[in-house]
Each structure stands twice: as structure tokens, then as C-alpha cells.
Amino acid sequence: MTETQMGPLVLNTRPETDSAELLAALDTRGYRHLSAPMLAISFPAPEKPFDISPYQALIFTSANGVRAFDQLSRDRTLPALCVGDATARMCREMGFANVLSANGDIHDLATLIRQKIDPASGPLFHPAARKTAGDLGGMLRVDGFTIDRQTVYEAIACDTLPQNVIDALHRHHIDAVLFFSPRTAETFVKLVHSYKLEGALAGVDAICLSPAVQSRISDLTWHRTHVASQPTQEYLLSLLGSVVTACRT
């Protein structure tokens, strides 16, 4: 959609690798959208062959972790325990048959692992970014789990905003901004200060995946900030619909 079409205008801040499903959902719901990815995802080539044999299961806290694992190994025999449904769908697309979703955040994933995995049966492999939200290994260590967390991709903070996004903010055309991670939110705040766009957000609603995400944008002046009742894209989009409807009635 283009900015000149009718309908609420939403700013997507997710990395490009994670945006296709979200943008399709926005199109289906009749939103216009602009994108300003706050993180660029890089998948370095593996330095050596990966041996999956020591592990009893895989842990995925993002779809990018699944994409990175695909470069490490073609083995799909181990169970894949995923933080949410989008990550679980990516696992199934990559050929995993035994996939479980916590349908939530890392606390829900830790609970799922405790319920489904016996720590005495061996370690778990967690392919992740260098910086992650929360310490999943620390949560599970007290229960006797051994988590081998390895950095398999980089999420690099962007240092610019697209010109069309800057123009739309200056003109107060954007109705809502979507935030899916604390680091994405932090990067957005830095860029707002860098471009001196603080005053452009007074009429904008911030739609956040979790309280942790909301806390990272709290020093900006928004029309309102909102948190999804569950940390999933489905609930975030439902919240967006409620906010936009309320603003237009």
C-alpha cells in the first residue's frame, strides 16, 4: 500500500527477515504501512561442521535462530522447542516434524522445557543472537538443565531512518508504531533523539509486544502506549485493531 491510500498508517520496526508475515497480515486487515527495520540480521557462515549428536533437543527463541540453524545442519531429528507460533511455523517450514510452541515469551518457553524435557537426558542446543532478551539458560540451570547457547547470527542496530518514514512522522501521518523486542525499541528511541523527532510522536500510539518492550520507549512522549495481553503477533494485531477503532470513534 502507499501512503496516499485511505486507512490507518502503521510503522513496522521489525527486521526485514521477520516482516513478511506481519506485512501480509496488515494488508489483509486494510492498514497502510511503512517499514523502518531497527535491526539488520546477518548470518555468518559456520566456521566448522556442526555436530548435533550431543544434544537431546533444540531451543529456538526466534525465527532467525531457525534460519541460522539451517546453515549449521540439515539434521531434523531432534525435537524443536520454540518460544512462539511464528518460530514454530518456521521450524515446520524447515522440515522439523517434532515441534512444540510455548506461544509466549522466554518464561513460557522455560516452563514448556521443564514440562517436556528431562534434564538428565542430555544438554539442549540454543542457537541465538549475540544479544538476547532474558537469560533462558540461567532460568533453567537451577532445574538441572544444561543449555549450550551459541551465537549463530548477529542483529545489528540500524543508524538511520528511511526518508519516507521521517517525512511521515514530520507530517503526523503515522497512527501507530509496532514494537516486537526491547532492542528494537531501544534503537528506535536512539534514532528519534538523533533526528530530533520527539515532537512528532505526540499523536502516535505505540503498540508493544510486552511490558519489557514498553519500558524501553517510556522516555518518549506518545499519544498512548499499549501492551499486548499475550506476547504474540496475533494478540499485538488484535490490540492494534482495538486502538485504531477507539481513536476513530
Short mmCIF file of N, CA, C and O in Angstrom, two decimals, residues 3 67 72 74 81 130 141 181 193 213 242 248:
data_model
loop_
_atom_site.label_atom_id
_atom_site.label_comp_id
_atom_site.label_asym_id
_atom_site.label_seq_id
_atom_site.Cartn_x
_atom_site.Cartn_y
_atom_site.Cartn_z
N GLU A 3 1.25 5.56 0.87
CA GLU A 3 0.81 6.48 1.91
C GLU A 3 -0.40 7.29 1.48
O GLU A 3 -1.12 7.83 2.30
N ARG A 67 16.58 -20.03 11.08
CA ARG A 67 17.26 -19.79 9.81
C ARG A 67 18.77 -20.03 9.95
O ARG A 67 19.41 -20.59 9.06
N LEU A 72 23.73 -24.45 9.79
CA LEU A 72 24.62 -25.31 10.57
C LEU A 72 24.44 -26.79 10.28
O LEU A 72 25.39 -27.56 10.24
N ARG A 74 21.57 -29.99 8.47
CA ARG A 74 20.36 -30.41 7.77
C ARG A 74 19.62 -31.48 8.58
O ARG A 74 18.58 -31.98 8.14
N LEU A 81 11.87 -26.95 20.44
CA LEU A 81 11.01 -26.23 21.38
C LEU A 81 11.13 -24.75 21.10
O LEU A 81 12.22 -24.18 21.17
N ARG A 130 23.86 -12.66 19.42
CA ARG A 130 24.82 -12.30 20.47
C ARG A 130 24.10 -11.65 21.65
O ARG A 130 24.42 -11.90 22.80
N ARG A 141 19.00 -23.41 34.57
CA ARG A 141 20.14 -24.02 35.22
C ARG A 141 19.80 -24.54 36.61
O ARG A 141 20.27 -25.61 37.03
N SER A 181 10.42 -6.12 20.14
CA SER A 181 11.52 -6.53 21.01
C SER A 181 12.09 -5.32 21.74
O SER A 181 12.04 -4.19 21.23
N HIS A 193 15.80 10.49 18.93
CA HIS A 193 16.60 11.56 19.51
C HIS A 193 17.61 12.09 18.50
O HIS A 193 17.84 13.31 18.40
N VAL A 213 9.21 -4.43 26.45
CA VAL A 213 9.33 -3.58 25.26
C VAL A 213 8.82 -2.18 25.59
O VAL A 213 9.45 -1.17 25.26
N SER A 242 -7.99 -2.66 18.11
CA SER A 242 -8.79 -2.02 19.16
C SER A 242 -8.38 -0.56 19.33
O SER A 242 -9.25 0.32 19.49
N ARG A 248 -10.81 6.30 16.26
CA ARG A 248 -11.63 6.79 15.15
C ARG A 248 -13.10 6.87 15.51
O ARG A 248 -13.93 7.14 14.65
#
